[in-house]
Short mmCIF file of C-alpha atoms (C1' of nucleotides) in Angstrom, two decimals:
data_model
loop_
_atom_site.label_atom_id
_atom_site.label_comp_id
_atom_site.label_asym_id
_atom_site.label_seq_id
_atom_site.Cartn_x
_atom_site.Cartn_y
_atom_site.Cartn_z
CA UNK V 1 -17.00 -2.41 -19.70
CA UNK V 2 -18.29 -2.72 -15.88
CA UNK V 3 -17.94 -5.78 -14.50
CA UNK V 4 -21.25 -8.02 -13.87
CA UNK V 5 -22.99 -9.60 -10.94
CA UNK V 6 -21.90 -12.49 -11.65
CA UNK V 7 -18.03 -12.10 -11.52
CA UNK V 8 -18.54 -11.70 -7.69
CA UNK V 9 -20.81 -14.44 -6.44
CA UNK V 10 -18.82 -17.09 -6.88
CA UNK V 11 -17.34 -18.39 -3.34
CA UNK V 12 -14.18 -18.40 -3.51
CA UNK V 13 -12.82 -14.52 -2.00
CA UNK V 14 -9.43 -15.79 -2.51
CA UNK V 15 -9.70 -15.57 -6.32
CA UNK V 16 -11.53 -12.80 -6.74
CA UNK V 17 -9.42 -10.97 -4.16
CA UNK V 18 -6.75 -11.60 -7.55
CA UNK V 19 -9.09 -11.21 -10.38
CA UNK V 20 -9.42 -7.84 -9.11
CA UNK V 21 -5.75 -6.42 -9.66
CA UNK V 22 -5.47 -4.76 -12.78
CA UNK V 23 -9.41 -3.45 -12.60
CA UNK V 24 -10.50 0.02 -12.59
CA UNK V 25 -12.08 1.02 -8.95
CA UNK V 26 -14.59 4.14 -10.97
CA UNK V 27 -16.41 6.32 -9.03
CA UNK V 28 -18.90 9.37 -10.47
CA UNK V 29 -19.62 12.42 -8.29
CA UNK V 30 -21.80 15.39 -9.14
CA UNK V 31 -20.06 18.72 -8.36
CA UNK V 32 -22.03 21.97 -9.23
CA UNK V 33 -24.04 20.11 -11.35
CA UNK V 34 -21.39 18.51 -13.41
CA UNK V 35 -20.71 14.85 -13.35
CA UNK V 36 -16.72 14.32 -12.22
CA UNK V 37 -15.49 10.72 -13.08
CA UNK V 38 -12.51 9.75 -10.77
CA UNK V 39 -10.64 5.69 -11.42
CA UNK V 40 -7.73 4.30 -10.31
CA UNK V 41 -6.55 0.50 -11.62
CA UNK V 42 -6.01 -1.87 -8.45
CA UNK V 43 -2.86 -2.78 -7.04
CA UNK V 44 -3.84 -4.14 -3.98
CA UNK V 45 -6.14 -6.19 -1.92
CA UNK V 46 -7.11 -7.92 1.17
CA UNK V 47 -9.50 -11.40 1.69
CA UNK V 48 -11.62 -11.37 4.65
CA UNK V 49 -13.06 -14.96 4.76
CA UNK V 50 -16.40 -14.81 6.03
CA UNK V 51 -17.93 -15.97 9.54
CA UNK V 52 -14.10 -18.40 10.14
CA UNK V 53 -11.98 -15.26 9.41
CA UNK V 54 -11.21 -13.43 13.05
CA UNK V 55 -9.82 -10.42 11.10
CA UNK V 56 -13.63 -10.22 10.01
CA UNK V 57 -16.12 -7.88 11.21
CA UNK V 58 -18.50 -11.23 10.47
CA UNK V 59 -16.14 -13.22 12.09
CA UNK V 60 -18.74 -16.48 14.37
CA UNK V 61 -21.39 -14.91 12.02
CA UNK V 62 -21.84 -11.68 13.46
CA UNK V 63 -24.83 -10.10 12.52
CA UNK V 64 -24.93 -6.52 13.12
CA UNK V 65 -26.75 -3.35 11.85
CA UNK V 66 -22.91 -2.85 11.04
CA UNK V 67 -22.25 -5.61 9.12
CA UNK V 68 -24.93 -6.95 7.48
CA UNK V 69 -23.80 -5.31 4.04
CA UNK V 70 -21.17 -7.85 4.04
CA UNK V 71 -23.79 -10.65 4.15
CA UNK V 72 -26.18 -9.52 1.27
CA UNK V 73 -24.96 -11.50 -1.76
CA UNK V 74 -22.04 -9.80 -3.77
CA UNK V 75 -21.62 -7.34 -5.84
CA UNK V 76 -22.16 -4.39 -3.22
CA UNK V 77 -20.07 -2.02 -1.54
CA UNK V 78 -19.66 -1.79 2.47
CA UNK V 79 -17.81 1.13 3.29
CA UNK V 80 -17.42 1.54 7.03
CA UNK V 81 -15.25 4.15 9.47
CA UNK V 82 -12.36 2.93 11.20
CA UNK V 83 -10.50 5.08 14.04
CA UNK V 84 -13.18 7.17 13.62
CA UNK V 85 -11.76 9.11 10.90
CA UNK V 86 -10.83 6.54 7.66
CA UNK V 87 -13.77 5.62 5.11
CA UNK V 88 -12.35 1.80 4.49
CA UNK V 89 -14.05 0.83 0.69
CA UNK V 90 -14.64 -3.23 0.27
CA UNK V 91 -16.23 -4.91 -2.36
CA UNK V 92 -18.87 -7.91 -0.82
CA UNK V 93 -18.18 -11.07 -2.47
CA UNK V 94 -20.18 -14.55 -2.36
CA UNK V 95 -23.88 -15.79 -2.51
CA UNK V 96 -26.13 -14.00 -0.21
CA UNK V 97 -25.70 -15.11 3.36
CA UNK V 98 -21.58 -16.07 2.77
CA UNK V 99 -20.18 -12.45 4.23
CA UNK V 100 -17.07 -12.63 2.21
CA UNK V 101 -15.17 -8.90 1.49
CA UNK V 102 -12.83 -7.75 -0.51
CA UNK V 103 -10.44 -5.10 1.09
CA UNK V 104 -9.02 -2.43 -1.49
CA UNK V 105 -5.90 -1.64 -0.29
CA UNK V 106 -4.42 0.44 -3.24
CA UNK V 107 -5.28 2.61 -6.41
CA UNK V 108 -3.02 3.64 -8.94
CA UNK V 109 -4.75 6.99 -10.72
CA UNK V 110 -5.89 6.41 -13.86
CA UNK V 111 -8.55 9.21 -14.80
CA UNK V 112 -9.67 12.59 -13.25
CA UNK V 113 -6.53 12.99 -11.56
CA UNK V 114 -6.86 16.21 -10.97
CA UNK V 115 -9.53 16.10 -9.05
CA UNK V 116 -8.28 13.09 -7.23
CA UNK V 117 -4.99 15.42 -6.32
CA UNK V 118 -7.51 17.87 -5.36
CA UNK V 119 -9.38 15.83 -2.67
CA UNK V 120 -5.91 14.01 -1.26
CA UNK V 121 -4.74 18.20 -0.97
CA UNK V 122 -1.59 17.56 -2.36
CA UNK V 123 0.10 19.18 -5.10
CA UNK V 124 1.76 16.35 -7.26
CA UNK V 125 0.68 12.92 -8.51
CA UNK V 126 2.39 10.27 -5.75
CA UNK V 127 1.63 7.41 -4.05
CA UNK V 128 0.72 9.55 -1.66
CA UNK V 129 -2.60 10.02 -3.55
CA UNK V 130 -4.09 6.77 -3.69
CA UNK V 131 -1.17 4.06 -1.76
CA UNK V 132 -3.51 2.89 1.41
CA UNK V 133 -6.93 2.04 1.94
CA UNK V 134 -8.03 5.05 3.35
CA UNK V 135 -6.54 7.51 0.63
CA UNK V 136 -8.17 5.62 -2.33
CA UNK V 137 -10.94 6.52 -0.49
CA UNK V 138 -10.95 9.99 -0.19
CA UNK V 139 -9.45 10.62 -3.70
CA UNK V 140 -12.24 8.82 -4.97
CA UNK V 141 -14.83 10.53 -2.54
CA UNK V 142 -16.12 7.38 -1.20
CA UNK V 143 -17.81 7.68 2.10
CA UNK V 144 -19.76 5.23 4.16
CA UNK V 145 -22.60 6.82 3.04
CA UNK V 146 -22.21 4.56 -0.21
CA UNK V 147 -21.82 1.28 1.79
CA UNK V 148 -24.48 -0.65 0.41
CA UNK V 149 -24.21 0.49 -3.19
CA UNK V 150 -24.84 -1.88 -6.42
CA UNK V 151 -21.86 -1.79 -7.56
CA UNK V 152 -22.87 -1.98 -11.18
CA UNK V 153 -24.53 1.57 -10.03
CA UNK V 154 -24.03 4.88 -11.59
CA UNK V 155 -21.81 6.03 -8.30
CA UNK V 156 -19.74 2.96 -8.32
CA UNK V 157 -18.28 0.23 -10.03
CA UNK V 158 -16.06 -1.55 -11.16
CA UNK V 159 -14.38 -2.14 -14.88
CA UNK V 160 -12.20 -3.98 -16.80
CA UNK V 161 -9.50 -2.59 -18.27
CA UNK V 162 -8.88 -4.91 -20.91
CA UNK V 163 -5.14 -5.43 -19.04
CA UNK V 164 -4.02 -9.20 -18.22
CA UNK V 165 -2.36 -9.48 -15.15
CA UNK V 166 -0.46 -12.47 -15.87
CA UNK V 167 -0.40 -14.86 -12.23
CA UNK V 168 3.83 -14.33 -11.50
CA UNK V 169 3.23 -10.35 -11.61
CA UNK V 170 0.89 -10.99 -8.47
CA UNK V 171 2.95 -11.23 -4.86
CA UNK V 172 0.90 -12.59 -1.50
CA UNK V 173 1.43 -11.30 2.06
CA UNK V 174 0.06 -11.48 5.47
CA UNK V 175 -2.48 -8.74 6.13
CA UNK V 176 -1.85 -5.67 7.55
CA UNK V 177 -3.00 -4.30 10.67
CA UNK V 178 -4.86 -7.55 11.61
CA UNK V 179 -2.83 -8.89 14.63
CA UNK V 180 -5.64 -9.46 16.69
CA UNK V 181 -6.64 -11.97 14.56
CA UNK V 182 -4.37 -13.99 15.72
CA UNK V 183 -3.58 -17.04 14.34
CA UNK V 184 -5.18 -15.98 11.40
CA UNK V 185 -2.82 -12.87 10.75
CA UNK V 186 -0.67 -14.75 9.75
CA UNK V 187 -2.76 -16.09 6.84
CA UNK V 188 -1.27 -14.90 3.54
CA UNK V 189 -4.65 -13.52 2.39
CA UNK V 190 -3.05 -10.07 0.81
CA UNK V 191 -2.45 -9.72 -2.90
CA UNK V 192 -1.04 -7.05 -5.01
CA UNK V 193 1.09 -6.45 -8.04
CA UNK V 194 4.62 -6.56 -7.88
CA UNK V 195 6.95 -3.45 -7.97
CA UNK V 196 3.90 -0.97 -8.62
CA UNK V 197 4.52 2.25 -6.18
CA UNK V 198 0.78 2.66 -5.28
CA UNK V 199 0.82 -0.39 -3.35
CA UNK V 200 0.57 0.51 0.27
CA UNK V 201 3.81 0.99 2.26
CA UNK V 202 4.32 -1.20 5.16
CA UNK V 203 4.22 -0.04 8.81
CA UNK V 204 6.36 -1.17 11.25
CA UNK V 205 4.77 -2.71 14.14
"C1'" DT X 1 -25.28 2.79 29.85
"C1'" DT X 2 -20.24 2.66 29.88
"C1'" DC X 3 -15.93 0.83 28.11
"C1'" DT X 4 -12.89 -0.76 25.07
"C1'" DC X 5 -10.67 -0.51 20.81
"C1'" DG X 6 -9.99 -0.35 15.93
"C1'" DA X 7 -8.84 -3.85 8.53
"C1'" DT X 8 -4.70 3.90 9.49
"C1'" DT X 9 -2.94 8.80 8.37
"C1'" DG X 10 -0.22 12.89 9.34
"C1'" DT X 11 3.06 14.91 12.37
"C1'" DC X 12 6.23 15.77 15.33
"C1'" DT X 13 10.48 14.47 17.30
"C1'" DG G 1 9.94 5.71 16.37
"C1'" DA G 2 6.23 7.97 19.07
"C1'" DC G 3 1.47 9.56 19.09
"C1'" DA G 4 -2.31 11.98 18.20
"C1'" DA G 5 -6.70 12.29 15.99
"C1'" DT G 6 -12.07 10.65 16.84
"C1'" DC G 7 -16.49 7.99 17.17
"C1'" DG G 8 -18.98 4.15 16.63
"C1'" DA G 9 -19.96 -0.95 16.48
"C1'" DG G 10 -19.60 -4.43 20.01
"C1'" DA G 11 -19.54 -6.33 24.29
"C1'" DA G 12 -19.87 -6.24 29.07
"C1'" DA G 13 -22.89 -4.78 33.09
#
DNA sequence: TTCTCGATTGTCT
DNA sequence: GACAATCGAGAAA
């Protein structure tokens, strides 16, 4: 039930951001010769809207070695290092040369939970496992090494869980941590499932 | 070549 | 609530 490439290639990044809620984000790694599958249900996303959005790395059409991934046709991973420490995972969307991306900010663990706990170095299941953009990449073992990977491939993919999300379950708010983006900082381009504990905690200032 | 700062989190007070 | 960790992209010079 991998999402097809066509899912990613419409140019409405806001619609895709909402459609991703409730889908599964799956990673497959090889540990000691054995495949390890881990997955979580996406509960929180943020849209980064191409060249016009000051919060986007591709603002103004900035096209560099790092941002080149975002200019690919939708359906690949954009993973980058933030604060020199954290790996953040995005889904690239839109047609080729339209650098739209969706940041995944929170997942609810559903598969391979013991492996996710071990990667996060926590003992029991709680929002600390994957409620936050840099936490879920740890839990799923996603790093910048996966930048540019095809999301219909064998390492990382998105799957339809069969669970439908009613529009009334979706809430919108301004994005987190983008105060530098001036007038774009207040745009309600963050989407999350109401009342889900794996939505990342909002920090003060 | 040098400088600034970040799509965050964990720890300490 | 405050702050350190940590490094590379991007811009300026």
